[in-house]
Short mmCIF file of C-alpha atoms in Angstrom, two decimals:
data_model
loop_
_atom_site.label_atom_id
_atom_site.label_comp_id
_atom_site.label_asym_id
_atom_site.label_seq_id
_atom_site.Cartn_x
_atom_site.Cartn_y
_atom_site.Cartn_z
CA UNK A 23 8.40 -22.96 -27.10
CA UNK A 24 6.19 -22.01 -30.16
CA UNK A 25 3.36 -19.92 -27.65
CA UNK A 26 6.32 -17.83 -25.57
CA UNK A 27 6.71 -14.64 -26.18
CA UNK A 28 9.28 -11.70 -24.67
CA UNK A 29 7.13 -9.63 -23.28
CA UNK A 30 6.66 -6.97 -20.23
CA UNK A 31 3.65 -5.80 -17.80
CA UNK A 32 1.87 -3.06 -19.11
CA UNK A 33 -1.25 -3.62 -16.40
CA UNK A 34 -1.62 -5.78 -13.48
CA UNK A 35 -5.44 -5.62 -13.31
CA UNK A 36 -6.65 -6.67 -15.90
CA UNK A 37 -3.62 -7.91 -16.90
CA UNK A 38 -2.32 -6.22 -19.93
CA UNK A 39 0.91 -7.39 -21.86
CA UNK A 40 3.17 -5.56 -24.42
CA UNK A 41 4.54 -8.45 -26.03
CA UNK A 42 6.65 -9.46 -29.53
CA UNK A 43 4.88 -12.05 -31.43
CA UNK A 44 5.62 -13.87 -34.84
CA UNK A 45 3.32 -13.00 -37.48
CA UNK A 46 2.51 -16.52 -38.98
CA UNK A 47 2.01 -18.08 -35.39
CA UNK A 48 -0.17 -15.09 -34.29
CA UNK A 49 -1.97 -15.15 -37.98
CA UNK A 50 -2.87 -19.03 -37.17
CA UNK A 51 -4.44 -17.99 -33.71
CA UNK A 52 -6.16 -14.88 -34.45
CA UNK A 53 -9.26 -13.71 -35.64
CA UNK A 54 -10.79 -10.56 -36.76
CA UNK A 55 -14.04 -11.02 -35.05
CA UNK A 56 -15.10 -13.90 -32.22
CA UNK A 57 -18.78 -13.50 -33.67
CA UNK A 58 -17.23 -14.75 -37.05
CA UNK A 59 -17.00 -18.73 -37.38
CA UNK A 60 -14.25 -18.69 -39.83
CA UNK A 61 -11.57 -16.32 -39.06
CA UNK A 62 -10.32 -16.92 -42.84
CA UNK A 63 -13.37 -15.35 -44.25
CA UNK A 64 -13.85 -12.67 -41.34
CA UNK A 65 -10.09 -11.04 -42.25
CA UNK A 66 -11.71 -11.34 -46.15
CA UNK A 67 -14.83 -9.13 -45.51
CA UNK A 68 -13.18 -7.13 -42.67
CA UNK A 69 -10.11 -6.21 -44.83
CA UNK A 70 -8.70 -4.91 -48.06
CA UNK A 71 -6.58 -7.41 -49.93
CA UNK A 72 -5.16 -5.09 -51.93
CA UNK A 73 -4.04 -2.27 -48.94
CA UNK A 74 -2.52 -5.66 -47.29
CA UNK A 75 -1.12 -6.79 -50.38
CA UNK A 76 0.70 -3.21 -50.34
CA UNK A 77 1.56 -3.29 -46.75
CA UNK A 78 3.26 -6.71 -47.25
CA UNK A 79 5.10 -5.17 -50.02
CA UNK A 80 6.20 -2.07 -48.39
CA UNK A 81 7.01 -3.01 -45.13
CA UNK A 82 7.42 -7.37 -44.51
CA UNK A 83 8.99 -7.61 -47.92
CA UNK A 84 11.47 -4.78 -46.87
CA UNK A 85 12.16 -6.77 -43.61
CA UNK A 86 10.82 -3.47 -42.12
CA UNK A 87 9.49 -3.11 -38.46
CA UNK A 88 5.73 -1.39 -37.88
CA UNK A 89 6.05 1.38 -35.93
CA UNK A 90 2.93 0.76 -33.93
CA UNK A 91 1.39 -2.17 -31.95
CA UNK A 92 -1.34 -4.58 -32.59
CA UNK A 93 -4.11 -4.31 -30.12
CA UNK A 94 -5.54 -8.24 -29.14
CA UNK A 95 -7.81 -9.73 -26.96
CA UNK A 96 -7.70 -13.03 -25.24
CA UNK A 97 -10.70 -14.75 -23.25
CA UNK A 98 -7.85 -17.46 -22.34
CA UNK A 99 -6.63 -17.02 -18.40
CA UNK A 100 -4.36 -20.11 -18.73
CA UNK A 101 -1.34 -17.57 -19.24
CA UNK A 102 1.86 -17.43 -17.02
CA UNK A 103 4.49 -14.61 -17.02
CA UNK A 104 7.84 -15.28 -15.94
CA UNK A 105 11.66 -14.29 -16.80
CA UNK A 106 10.26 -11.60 -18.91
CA UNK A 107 8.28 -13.85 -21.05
CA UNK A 108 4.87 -14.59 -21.36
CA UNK A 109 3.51 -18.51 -22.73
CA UNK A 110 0.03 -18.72 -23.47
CA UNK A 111 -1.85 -22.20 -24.05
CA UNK A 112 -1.18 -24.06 -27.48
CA UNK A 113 -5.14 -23.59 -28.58
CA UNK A 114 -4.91 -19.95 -27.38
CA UNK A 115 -6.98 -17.86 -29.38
CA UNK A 116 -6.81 -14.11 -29.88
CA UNK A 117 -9.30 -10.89 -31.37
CA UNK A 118 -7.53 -8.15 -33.48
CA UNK A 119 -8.88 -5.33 -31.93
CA UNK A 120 -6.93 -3.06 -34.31
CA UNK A 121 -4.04 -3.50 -36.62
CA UNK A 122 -6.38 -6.60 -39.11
CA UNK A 123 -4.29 -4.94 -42.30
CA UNK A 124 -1.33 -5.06 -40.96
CA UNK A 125 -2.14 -8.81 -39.60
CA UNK A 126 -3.50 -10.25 -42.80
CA UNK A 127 -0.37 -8.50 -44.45
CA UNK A 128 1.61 -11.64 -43.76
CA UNK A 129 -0.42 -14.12 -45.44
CA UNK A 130 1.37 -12.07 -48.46
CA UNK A 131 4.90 -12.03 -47.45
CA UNK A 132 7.39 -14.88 -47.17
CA UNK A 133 8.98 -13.20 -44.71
CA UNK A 134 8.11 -13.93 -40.94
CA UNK A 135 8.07 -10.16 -39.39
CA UNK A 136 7.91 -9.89 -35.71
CA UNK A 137 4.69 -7.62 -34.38
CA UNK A 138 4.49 -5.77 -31.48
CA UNK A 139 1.18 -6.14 -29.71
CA UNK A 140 -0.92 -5.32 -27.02
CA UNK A 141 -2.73 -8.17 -25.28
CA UNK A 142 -5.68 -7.92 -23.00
CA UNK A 143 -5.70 -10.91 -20.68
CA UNK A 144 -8.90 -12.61 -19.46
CA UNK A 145 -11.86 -10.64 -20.90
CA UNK A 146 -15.03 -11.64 -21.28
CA UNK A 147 -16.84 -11.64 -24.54
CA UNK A 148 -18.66 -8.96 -23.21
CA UNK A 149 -15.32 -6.75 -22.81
CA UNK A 150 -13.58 -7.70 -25.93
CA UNK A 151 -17.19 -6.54 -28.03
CA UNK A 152 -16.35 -3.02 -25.62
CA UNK A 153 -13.06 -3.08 -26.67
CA UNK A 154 -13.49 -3.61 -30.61
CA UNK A 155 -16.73 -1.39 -31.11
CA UNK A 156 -14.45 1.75 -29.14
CA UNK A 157 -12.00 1.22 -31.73
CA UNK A 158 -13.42 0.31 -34.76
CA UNK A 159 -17.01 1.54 -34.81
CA UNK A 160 -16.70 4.45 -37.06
CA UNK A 161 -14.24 2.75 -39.16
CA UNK A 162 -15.39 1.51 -42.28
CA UNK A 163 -13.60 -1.64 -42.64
CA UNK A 164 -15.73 -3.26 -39.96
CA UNK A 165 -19.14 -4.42 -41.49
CA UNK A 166 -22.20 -2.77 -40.32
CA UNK A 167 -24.12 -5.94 -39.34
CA UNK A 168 -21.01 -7.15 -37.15
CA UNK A 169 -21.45 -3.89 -35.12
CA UNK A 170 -25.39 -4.24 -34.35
CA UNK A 171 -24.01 -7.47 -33.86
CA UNK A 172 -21.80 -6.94 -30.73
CA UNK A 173 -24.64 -3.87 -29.76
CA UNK A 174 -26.29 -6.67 -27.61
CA UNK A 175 -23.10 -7.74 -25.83
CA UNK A 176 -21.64 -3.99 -25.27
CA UNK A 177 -25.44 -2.96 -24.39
CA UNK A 178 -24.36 0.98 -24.39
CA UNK A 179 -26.15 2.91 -21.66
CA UNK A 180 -26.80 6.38 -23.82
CA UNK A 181 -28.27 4.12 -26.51
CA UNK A 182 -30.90 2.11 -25.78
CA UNK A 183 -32.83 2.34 -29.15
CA UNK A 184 -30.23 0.63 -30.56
CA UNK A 185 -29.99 -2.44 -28.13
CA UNK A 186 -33.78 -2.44 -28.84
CA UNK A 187 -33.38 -2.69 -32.30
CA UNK A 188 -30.34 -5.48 -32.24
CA UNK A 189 -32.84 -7.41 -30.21
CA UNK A 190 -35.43 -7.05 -32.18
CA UNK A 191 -33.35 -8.31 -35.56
CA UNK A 192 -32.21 -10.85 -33.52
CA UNK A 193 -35.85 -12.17 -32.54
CA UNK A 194 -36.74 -12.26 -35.88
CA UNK A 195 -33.85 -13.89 -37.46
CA UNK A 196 -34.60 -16.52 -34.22
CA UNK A 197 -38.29 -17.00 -33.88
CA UNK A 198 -39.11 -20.03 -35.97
CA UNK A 199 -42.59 -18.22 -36.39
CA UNK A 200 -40.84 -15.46 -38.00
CA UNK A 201 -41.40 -14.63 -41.70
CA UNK A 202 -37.41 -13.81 -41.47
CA UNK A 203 -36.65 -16.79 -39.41
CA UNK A 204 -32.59 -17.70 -40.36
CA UNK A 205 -32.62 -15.23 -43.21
CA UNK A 206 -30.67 -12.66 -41.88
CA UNK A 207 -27.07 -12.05 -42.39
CA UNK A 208 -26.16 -11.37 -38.51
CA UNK A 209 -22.57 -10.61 -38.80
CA UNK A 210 -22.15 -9.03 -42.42
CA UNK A 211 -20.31 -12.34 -43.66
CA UNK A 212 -22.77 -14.55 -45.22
CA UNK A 213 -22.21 -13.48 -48.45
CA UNK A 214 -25.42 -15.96 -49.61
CA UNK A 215 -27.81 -14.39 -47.22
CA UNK A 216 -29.20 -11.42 -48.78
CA UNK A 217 -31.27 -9.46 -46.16
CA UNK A 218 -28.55 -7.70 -43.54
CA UNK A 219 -28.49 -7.04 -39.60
CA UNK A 220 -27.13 -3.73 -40.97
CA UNK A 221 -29.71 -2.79 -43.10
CA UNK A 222 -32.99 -3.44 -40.73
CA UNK A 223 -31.58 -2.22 -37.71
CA UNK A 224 -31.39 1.56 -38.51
CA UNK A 225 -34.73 1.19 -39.61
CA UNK A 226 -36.26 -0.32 -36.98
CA UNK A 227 -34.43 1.94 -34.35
CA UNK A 228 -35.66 4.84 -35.74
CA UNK A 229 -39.23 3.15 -34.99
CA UNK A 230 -38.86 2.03 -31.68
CA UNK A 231 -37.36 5.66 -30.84
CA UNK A 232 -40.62 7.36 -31.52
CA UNK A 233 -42.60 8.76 -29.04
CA UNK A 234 -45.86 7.67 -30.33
CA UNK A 235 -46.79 4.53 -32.11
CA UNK A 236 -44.45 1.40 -32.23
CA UNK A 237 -41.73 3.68 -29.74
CA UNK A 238 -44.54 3.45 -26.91
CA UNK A 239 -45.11 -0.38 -27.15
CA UNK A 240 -43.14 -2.87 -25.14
CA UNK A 241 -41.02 -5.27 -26.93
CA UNK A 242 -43.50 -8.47 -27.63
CA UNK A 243 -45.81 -5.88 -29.55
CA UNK A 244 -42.93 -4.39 -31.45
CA UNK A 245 -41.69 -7.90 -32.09
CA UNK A 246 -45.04 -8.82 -32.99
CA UNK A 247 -45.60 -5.56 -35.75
CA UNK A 248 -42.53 -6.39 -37.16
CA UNK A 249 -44.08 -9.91 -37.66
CA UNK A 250 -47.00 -9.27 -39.15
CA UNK A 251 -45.42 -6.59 -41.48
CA UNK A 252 -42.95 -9.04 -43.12
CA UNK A 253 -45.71 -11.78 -43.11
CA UNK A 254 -48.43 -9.48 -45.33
CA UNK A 255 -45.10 -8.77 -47.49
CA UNK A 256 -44.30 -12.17 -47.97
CA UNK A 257 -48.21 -13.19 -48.45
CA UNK A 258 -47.95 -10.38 -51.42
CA UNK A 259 -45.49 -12.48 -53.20
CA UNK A 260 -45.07 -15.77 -51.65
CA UNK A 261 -42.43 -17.14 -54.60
CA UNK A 262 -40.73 -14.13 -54.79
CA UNK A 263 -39.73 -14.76 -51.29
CA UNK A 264 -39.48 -18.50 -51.26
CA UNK A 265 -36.52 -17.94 -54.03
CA UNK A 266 -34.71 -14.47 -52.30
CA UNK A 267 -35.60 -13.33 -55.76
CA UNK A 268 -38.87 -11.18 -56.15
CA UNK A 269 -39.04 -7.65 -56.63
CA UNK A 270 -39.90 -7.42 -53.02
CA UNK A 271 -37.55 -9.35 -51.03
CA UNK A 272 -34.87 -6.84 -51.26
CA UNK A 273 -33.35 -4.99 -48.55
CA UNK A 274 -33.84 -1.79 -49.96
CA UNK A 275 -37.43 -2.24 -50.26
CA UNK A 276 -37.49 -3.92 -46.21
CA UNK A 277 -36.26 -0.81 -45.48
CA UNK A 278 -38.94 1.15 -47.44
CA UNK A 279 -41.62 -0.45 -46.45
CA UNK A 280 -40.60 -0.29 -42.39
CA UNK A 281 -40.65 3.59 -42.90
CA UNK A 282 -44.15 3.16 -44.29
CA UNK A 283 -45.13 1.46 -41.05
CA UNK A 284 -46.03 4.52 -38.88
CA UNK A 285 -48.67 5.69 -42.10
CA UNK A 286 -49.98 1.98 -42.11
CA UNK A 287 -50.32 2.29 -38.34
CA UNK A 288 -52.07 5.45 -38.07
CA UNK A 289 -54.76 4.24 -40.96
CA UNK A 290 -55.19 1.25 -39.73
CA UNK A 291 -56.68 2.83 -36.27
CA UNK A 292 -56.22 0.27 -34.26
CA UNK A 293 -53.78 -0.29 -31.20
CA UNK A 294 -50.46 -1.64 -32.15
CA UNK A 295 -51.27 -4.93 -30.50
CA UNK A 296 -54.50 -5.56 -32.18
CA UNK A 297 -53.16 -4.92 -35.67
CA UNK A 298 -52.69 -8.42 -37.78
CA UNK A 299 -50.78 -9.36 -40.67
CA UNK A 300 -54.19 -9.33 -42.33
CA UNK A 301 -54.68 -5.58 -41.77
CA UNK A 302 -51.02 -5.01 -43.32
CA UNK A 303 -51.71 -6.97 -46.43
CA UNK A 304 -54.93 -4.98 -47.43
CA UNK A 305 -52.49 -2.13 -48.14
CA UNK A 306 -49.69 -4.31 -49.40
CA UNK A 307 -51.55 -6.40 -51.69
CA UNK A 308 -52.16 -2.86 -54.14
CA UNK A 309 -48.35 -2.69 -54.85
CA UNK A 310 -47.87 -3.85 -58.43
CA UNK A 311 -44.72 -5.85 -58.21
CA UNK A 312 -43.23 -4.47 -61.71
CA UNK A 313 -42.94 -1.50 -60.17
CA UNK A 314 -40.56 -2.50 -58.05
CA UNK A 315 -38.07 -3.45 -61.13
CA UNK A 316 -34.66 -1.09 -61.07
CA UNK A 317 -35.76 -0.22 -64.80
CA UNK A 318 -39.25 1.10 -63.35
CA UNK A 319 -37.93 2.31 -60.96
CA UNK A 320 -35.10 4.56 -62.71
CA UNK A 321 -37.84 5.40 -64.80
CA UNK A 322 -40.06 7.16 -62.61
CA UNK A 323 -37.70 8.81 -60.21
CA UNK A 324 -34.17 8.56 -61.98
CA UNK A 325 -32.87 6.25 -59.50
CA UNK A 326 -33.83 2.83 -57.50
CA UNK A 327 -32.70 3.86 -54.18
CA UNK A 328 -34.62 3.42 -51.18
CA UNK A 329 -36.24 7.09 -51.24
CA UNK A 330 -37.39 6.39 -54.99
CA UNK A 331 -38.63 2.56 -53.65
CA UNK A 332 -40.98 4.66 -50.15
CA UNK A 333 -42.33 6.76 -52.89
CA UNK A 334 -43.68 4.07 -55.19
CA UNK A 335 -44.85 2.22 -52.31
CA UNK A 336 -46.34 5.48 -50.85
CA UNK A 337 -48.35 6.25 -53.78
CA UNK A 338 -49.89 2.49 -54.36
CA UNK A 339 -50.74 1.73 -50.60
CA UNK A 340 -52.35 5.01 -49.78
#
């Protein structure tokens, strides 16, 4: 049988096998990511082509062995172990926790290798985010917006700034009334999609993590700020952000603009929940958009990073 696999018990509960699979069967029913639709394009932004490339030269072409196992992760419980074997269902579908390189190695190699790997059995989606963020967090192949991403399913104790910031992205990527409604790159592979999970999180956790201002709100009046903020931005330059192409609707200047906030906040005088789009714009509306330009930009301050972007803002709003 195609899905049966020699294989041992490494874990009765939960049920963890060590088991030898074929690389172009396992390819075909693998992905790098189950918050990724296509698991095609998920190995594309999760991996280098070229370090697989030179994996598939060095070790498949050599009809070489890898010396070290393939972590996965299964949701599927439809799995039976028997005469040292393991068959899984024929639409099984597995996460590469860690080993993607070596994975996406075969796509480059004629050669069929056989992969050692270490199967969880039966996890929740929940779990397998646990699984993949321990591993791979601090690794850079895994795209920033993925792991904000899977922050809301892992939900980590000794963090929650962060899980308030996910959820906040999230709401504003999902709230039709949303200036940023579904124009948000949640996962870091929508290549189309300009404005990134991974680029307004930080920001907005360091905001919620203050003591005073936005940190002490609840969540509908941070939601709500974070509203009206984008809304007096897009109001500024309302084609610039119907096209994704103004000076403004970058996410270098999102970012500059939500450190700005707690300044806005404090001039504006009001409490957080009373403070409109309206009272945002009558700062916003003094930025001179050709400012904005990389050329100005480089200009002024040498460079068109985000610190050079706060500045210009800082010294038109205020």
């Amino acid at each position: 049988m195609a899905n049966r696999f020699a294989a041992t018990i490494l874990q009765n509960t939960p049920r963890i096998y060590l088991a030898t699979m074929r690389g172009k069967w396992l390819l075909k029913n693998a992905t790098p990511s189950w918050r990724i639709r296509d698991p095609k394009k998920g190995f594309q932004r999760m991996v280098t082509e070229r370090r697989a490339r030179e994996i598939a030269a060095a070790v498949l072409d050599q009809q070489r062995t890898f010396p070290n196992a393939i972590v996965l992760a299964t949701n599927s419980k439809d799995v039976t172990y028997d005469d040292s074997k393991v068959t899984f269902p024929e639409k099984v579908r597995f996460l590469v926790v860690d080993g993607q390189h070596r994975l996406w190695a075969q796509r480059f190699s004629t050669y069929e290798a056989e992969y050692g790997c270490v199967i969880h059995i039966g996890l929740t989606e929940p779990q397998m985010a646990a699984i993949f963020v321990e591993i791979n967090d601090n690794q850079k192949r895994v795209p920033s917006s993925l792991r904000w991403d899977l922050v809301r399913l892992v939900r980590p104790e000794d963090d929650p700034g962060a899980i308030r910031a996910s959820e906040l992205v999230e709401s504003l990527n999902g709230e039709r009334e949303s200036p940023l409604f579904q124009r948000i790159d949640m996962t870091g592979e929508q290549a189309e999609i300009l404005i990134k999970q991974g680029s307004l999180a930080p920001e907005i956790k360091k905001l919620v993590n203050r003591k005073v201002g936005l940190g002490g709100e609840g969540f509908d009046v941070q939601l709500q700020v974070l509203m009206n903020i984008f809304a007096a931005v897009r109001e500024k330059d309302p084609d610039g952000w119907r096209s994704g192409k103004g000076n403004l609707y970058r996410a270098r200047v999102f970012r500059a603009f939500l450190q700005l906030i707690p300044g806005m906040i404090k001039r504006i005088d009001k409490n957080c929940k009373d403070i409109s789009a309206r009272d945002f714009h009558a700062y916003i509306k003094r930025v001179k958009l050709s400012s904005l330009s990389d050329a100005n930009l480089r200009t002024v301050h040498g460079n068109a990073g985000i610190a050079a972007i706060r500045e210009t803002l800082k010294e038109q709003i205020f």
